[in-house]
PDB file of C-alpha atoms in Angstrom:
ATOM      1  CA  MET N   1       6.087  17.692  -1.098  1.00 43.00           C
ATOM      2  CA  THR N   2       9.593  17.045  -1.883  1.00 45.00           C
ATOM      3  CA  GLU N   3      11.667  19.414  -4.021  1.00 46.00           C
ATOM      4  CA  ASP N   4      12.052  16.876  -6.842  1.00 55.00           C
ATOM      5  CA  ASP N   5       8.802  17.297  -8.702  1.00 67.00           C
ATOM      6  CA  ASP N   6       5.081  17.401  -8.877  1.00 86.00           C
ATOM      7  CA  PHE N   7       4.710  13.665  -8.514  1.00 93.00           C
ATOM      8  CA  ARG N   8       1.914  12.765  -6.035  1.00 96.00           C
ATOM      9  CA  PRO N   9       1.815   9.184  -5.130  1.00 97.00           C
ATOM     10  CA  ARG N  10      -1.679   7.769  -4.649  1.00 98.00           C
ATOM     11  CA  VAL N  11      -1.624   5.623  -1.481  1.00 98.00           C
ATOM     12  CA  LEU N  12      -4.492   3.466  -0.138  1.00 98.00           C
ATOM     13  CA  VAL N  13      -4.212   2.905   3.618  1.00 98.00           C
ATOM     14  CA  THR N  14      -6.492   0.204   4.886  1.00 96.00           C
ATOM     15  CA  LYS N  15      -7.140  -2.697   7.108  1.00 95.00           C
ATOM     16  CA  ILE N  16      -8.433  -6.079   5.864  1.00 94.00           C
ATOM     17  CA  GLY N  17      -9.967  -8.733   8.051  1.00 88.00           C
ATOM     18  CA  LEU N  18     -11.448  -8.322  11.522  1.00 88.00           C
ATOM     19  CA  ASP N  19      -8.753  -6.212  13.243  1.00 84.00           C
ATOM     20  CA  GLY N  20     -10.257  -2.894  14.304  1.00 86.00           C
ATOM     21  CA  HIS N  21      -7.145  -1.296  15.823  1.00 87.00           C
ATOM     22  CA  ASP N  22      -6.543   1.591  13.481  1.00 91.00           C
ATOM     23  CA  ARG N  23      -4.504   4.160  15.363  1.00 92.00           C
ATOM     24  CA  GLY N  24      -1.246   3.202  13.470  1.00 92.00           C
ATOM     25  CA  SER N  25      -2.916   3.334  10.043  1.00 94.00           C
ATOM     26  CA  ARG N  26      -4.289   6.767  10.896  1.00 96.00           C
ATOM     27  CA  ILE N  27      -0.834   8.030  11.928  1.00 96.00           C
ATOM     28  CA  VAL N  28       0.800   6.665   8.688  1.00 97.00           C
ATOM     29  CA  ALA N  29      -2.093   8.168   6.556  1.00 97.00           C
ATOM     30  CA  ALA N  30      -1.454  11.528   8.180  1.00 98.00           C
ATOM     31  CA  ALA N  31       2.333  11.305   7.699  1.00 98.00           C
ATOM     32  CA  CYS N  32       1.701  10.373   3.950  1.00 98.00           C
ATOM     33  CA  ARG N  33      -0.542  13.418   3.488  1.00 98.00           C
ATOM     34  CA  ASP N  34       2.021  15.638   5.151  1.00 97.00           C
ATOM     35  CA  ALA N  35       4.629  14.358   2.753  1.00 97.00           C
ATOM     36  CA  GLY N  36       2.550  15.447  -0.193  1.00 97.00           C
ATOM     37  CA  MET N  37       0.868  12.113  -1.035  1.00 98.00           C
ATOM     38  CA  GLU N  38      -2.784  11.671  -2.094  1.00 98.00           C
ATOM     39  CA  VAL N  39      -4.168   9.260   0.569  1.00 98.00           C
ATOM     40  CA  ILE N  40      -7.276   7.239   0.301  1.00 98.00           C
ATOM     41  CA  TYR N  41      -8.071   6.024   3.829  1.00 97.00           C
ATOM     42  CA  THR N  42     -10.643   3.399   4.740  1.00 95.00           C
ATOM     43  CA  PRO N  43     -12.091   2.400   8.055  1.00 92.00           C
ATOM     44  CA  PRO N  44     -11.194  -1.057   9.373  1.00 93.00           C
ATOM     45  CA  TRP N  45     -12.775  -4.376   8.321  1.00 94.00           C
ATOM     46  CA  GLN N  46     -12.397  -4.017   4.560  1.00 95.00           C
ATOM     47  CA  SER N  47     -12.885  -7.183   2.333  1.00 96.00           C
ATOM     48  CA  ILE N  48     -10.378  -8.037  -0.245  1.00 97.00           C
ATOM     49  CA  ALA N  49     -12.880  -7.368  -2.975  1.00 98.00           C
ATOM     50  CA  ALA N  50     -13.502  -3.910  -1.584  1.00 97.00           C
ATOM     51  CA  VAL N  51      -9.746  -3.210  -1.504  1.00 98.00           C
ATOM     52  CA  VAL N  52      -9.258  -4.375  -5.154  1.00 98.00           C
ATOM     53  CA  LYS N  53     -12.276  -2.331  -6.338  1.00 98.00           C
ATOM     54  CA  LEU N  54     -10.978   0.783  -4.545  1.00 97.00           C
ATOM     55  CA  THR N  55      -7.500   0.217  -5.850  1.00 98.00           C
ATOM     56  CA  LEU N  56      -8.792   0.127  -9.412  1.00 97.00           C
ATOM     57  CA  GLU N  57     -11.249   3.034  -8.979  1.00 97.00           C
ATOM     58  CA  GLU N  58      -8.783   5.259  -7.403  1.00 97.00           C
ATOM     59  CA  ASP N  59      -5.801   4.397  -9.609  1.00 96.00           C
ATOM     60  CA  VAL N  60      -3.743   3.596  -6.528  1.00 97.00           C
ATOM     61  CA  ASP N  61       0.049   3.224  -6.712  1.00 98.00           C
ATOM     62  CA  VAL N  62       0.666   1.745  -3.235  1.00 98.00           C
ATOM     63  CA  ILE N  63      -1.520  -0.169  -0.800  1.00 98.00           C
ATOM     64  CA  GLY N  64      -0.602   0.033   2.825  1.00 98.00           C
ATOM     65  CA  ILE N  65      -2.136  -2.782   4.926  1.00 97.00           C
ATOM     66  CA  SER N  66      -2.153  -2.345   8.675  1.00 95.00           C
ATOM     67  CA  SER N  67      -2.153  -5.486  10.810  1.00 93.00           C
ATOM     68  CA  LEU N  68      -2.157  -5.653  14.597  1.00 90.00           C
ATOM     69  CA  ALA N  69      -3.653  -8.975  14.930  1.00 87.00           C
ATOM     70  CA  THR N  70      -3.213 -11.857  12.345  1.00 90.00           C
ATOM     71  CA  ASP N  71      -4.837 -10.131   9.371  1.00 89.00           C
ATOM     72  CA  HIS N  72      -1.513 -10.027   7.538  1.00 93.00           C
ATOM     73  CA  LEU N  73      -2.123 -13.694   7.014  1.00 94.00           C
ATOM     74  CA  ILE N  74      -4.784 -12.965   4.492  1.00 96.00           C
ATOM     75  CA  VAL N  75      -2.536 -10.674   2.394  1.00 97.00           C
ATOM     76  CA  PRO N  76      -1.589 -13.564   0.175  1.00 98.00           C
ATOM     77  CA  LYS N  77      -5.197 -13.739  -0.980  1.00 98.00           C
ATOM     78  CA  LEU N  78      -5.153  -9.923  -1.604  1.00 98.00           C
ATOM     79  CA  MET N  79      -2.084 -10.357  -3.753  1.00 98.00           C
ATOM     80  CA  GLN N  80      -3.777 -12.987  -5.854  1.00 98.00           C
ATOM     81  CA  ALA N  81      -6.835 -10.935  -6.219  1.00 98.00           C
ATOM     82  CA  LEU N  82      -4.783  -7.847  -7.303  1.00 98.00           C
ATOM     83  CA  ARG N  83      -3.019  -9.891  -9.967  1.00 97.00           C
ATOM     84  CA  ALA N  84      -6.249 -11.407 -11.193  1.00 98.00           C
ATOM     85  CA  ALA N  85      -7.629  -7.913 -11.645  1.00 98.00           C
ATOM     86  CA  GLY N  86      -4.606  -6.760 -13.620  1.00 97.00           C
ATOM     87  CA  LEU N  87      -3.170  -4.767 -10.766  1.00 97.00           C
ATOM     88  CA  GLY N  88       0.056  -6.574 -10.267  1.00 96.00           C
ATOM     89  CA  HIS N  89       2.015  -3.424 -10.692  1.00 96.00           C
ATOM     90  CA  VAL N  90       0.468  -1.898  -7.454  1.00 98.00           C
ATOM     91  CA  CYS N  91       3.011  -2.070  -4.663  1.00 98.00           C
ATOM     92  CA  VAL N  92       1.715  -3.582  -1.373  1.00 98.00           C
ATOM     93  CA  VAL N  93       3.363  -2.907   1.987  1.00 98.00           C
ATOM     94  CA  VAL N  94       2.308  -4.151   5.420  1.00 98.00           C
ATOM     95  CA  GLY N  95       2.881  -2.352   8.707  1.00 96.00           C
ATOM     96  CA  GLY N  96       2.280  -3.350  12.318  1.00 95.00           C
ATOM     97  CA  ILE N  97       2.681  -6.533  14.256  1.00 94.00           C
ATOM     98  CA  VAL N  98       4.085  -9.126  11.986  1.00 96.00           C
ATOM     99  CA  PRO N  99       6.073 -11.940  13.619  1.00 95.00           C
ATOM    100  CA  ASP N 100       9.588 -12.397  12.140  1.00 93.00           C
ATOM    101  CA  HIS N 101       8.803 -16.020  11.128  1.00 94.00           C
ATOM    102  CA  GLU N 102       5.771 -14.779   9.097  1.00 96.00           C
ATOM    103  CA  GLU N 103       7.421 -11.913   7.235  1.00 96.00           C
ATOM    104  CA  GLY N 104       9.103 -14.149   4.721  1.00 96.00           C
ATOM    105  CA  LEU N 105       5.654 -15.570   3.661  1.00 96.00           C
ATOM    106  CA  LEU N 106       4.527 -11.994   2.838  1.00 98.00           C
ATOM    107  CA  ILE N 107       7.733 -11.182   0.851  1.00 98.00           C
ATOM    108  CA  GLU N 108       7.394 -14.508  -1.054  1.00 97.00           C
ATOM    109  CA  VAL N 109       3.891 -13.537  -2.267  1.00 98.00           C
ATOM    110  CA  GLY N 110       5.024 -10.093  -3.454  1.00 97.00           C
ATOM    111  CA  VAL N 111       4.752  -7.723  -0.490  1.00 98.00           C
ATOM    112  CA  ARG N 112       7.449  -5.085  -1.064  1.00 98.00           C
ATOM    113  CA  ARG N 113       8.154  -4.256   2.609  1.00 98.00           C
ATOM    114  CA  VAL N 114       7.018  -4.960   6.067  1.00 98.00           C
ATOM    115  CA  TYR N 115       7.271  -2.076   8.549  1.00 97.00           C
ATOM    116  CA  HIS N 116       7.514  -3.032  12.237  1.00 96.00           C
ATOM    117  CA  PRO N 117       6.678  -0.798  15.177  1.00 94.00           C
ATOM    118  CA  GLY N 118       9.294   1.950  15.642  1.00 95.00           C
ATOM    119  CA  THR N 119       9.916   2.526  11.964  1.00 97.00           C
ATOM    120  CA  THR N 120      10.246   6.237  11.381  1.00 97.00           C
ATOM    121  CA  MET N 121       7.714   8.141   9.381  1.00 97.00           C
ATOM    122  CA  ASP N 122      10.546   9.638   7.270  1.00 98.00           C
ATOM    123  CA  LEU N 123      11.576   6.120   6.310  1.00 98.00           C
ATOM    124  CA  ILE N 124       8.129   5.040   5.513  1.00 98.00           C
ATOM    125  CA  THR N 125       7.099   8.083   3.373  1.00 98.00           C
ATOM    126  CA  GLY N 126      10.495   8.071   1.604  1.00 97.00           C
ATOM    127  CA  GLU N 127      10.196   4.481   0.558  1.00 98.00           C
ATOM    128  CA  LEU N 128       6.480   4.777  -0.344  1.00 98.00           C
ATOM    129  CA  ARG N 129       7.273   7.675  -2.688  1.00 97.00           C
ATOM    130  CA  GLU N 130      10.026   5.372  -4.395  1.00 97.00           C
ATOM    131  CA  PHE N 131       7.641   2.369  -4.466  1.00 98.00           C
ATOM    132  CA  ALA N 132       4.845   4.639  -5.921  1.00 98.00           C
ATOM    133  CA  ARG N 133       7.148   5.989  -8.652  1.00 97.00           C
ATOM    134  CA  ALA N 134       8.149   2.455  -9.674  1.00 96.00           C
ATOM    135  CA  ALA N 135       4.537   1.210  -9.611  1.00 96.00           C
ATOM    136  CA  ARG N 136       3.374   4.194 -11.792  1.00 95.00           C
ATOM    137  CA  ALA N 137       6.219   3.504 -14.321  1.00 94.00           C
ATOM    138  CA  ALA N 138       5.237  -0.174 -14.510  1.00 93.00           C
ATOM    139  CA  SER N 139       1.547   0.809 -15.014  1.00 86.00           C
ATOM    140  CA  ASP N 140       2.504   3.325 -17.745  1.00 84.00           C
ATOM    141  CA  ALA N 141       4.718   0.777 -19.460  1.00 83.00           C
ATOM    142  CA  ASP N 142       1.671  -1.674 -19.596  1.00 75.00           C
ATOM    143  CA  SER N 143      -0.792   0.957 -20.630  1.00 67.00           C
ATOM    144  CA  PRO N 144      -2.210   0.693 -24.201  1.00 62.00           C
ATOM    145  CA  ALA N 145      -2.003   4.429 -24.580  1.00 53.00           C
ATOM    146  CA  GLU N 146       1.829   4.256 -23.986  1.00 43.00           C
ATOM    147  CA  GLU N 147       2.120   1.396 -26.413  1.00 44.00           C
ATOM    148  CA  SER N 148       0.295   3.307 -29.222  1.00 45.00           C
ATOM    149  CA  LYS N 149       2.728   6.227 -28.822  1.00 43.00           C
ATOM    150  CA  SER N 150       5.625   4.033 -29.862  1.00 42.00           C
TER     151      SER N 150
END
């Protein structure tokens, strides 16, 4: 963990769609654990509904989607489903093979960052910690318990 606090981001690392290549997602999950994050890791081939359910059940701050085929093209549907479930505060990042001309589509629908091959684990884990902190703050601000304290 970092020296700054006891904050432990909750990160879901998953693959949606039919892409079964999971080596990269396993490496990122291990790096996140080594950086003091709580990691929920799923095997490949998750449905959008399963990811939304797990996000809610596990109180996730950040979802990392790995795509080595074209599965990043279904991320806009995931973003819609997260918002519909009241999980719009959860940060979504995508890593893997995303053509430059498709990256803008992901950013437009609310993906916070796209990580391409060669991105360092230090950069990924550092940014995920920042994104998780912002997601947690947004969730706390929307929480009825926080509103009743005012």
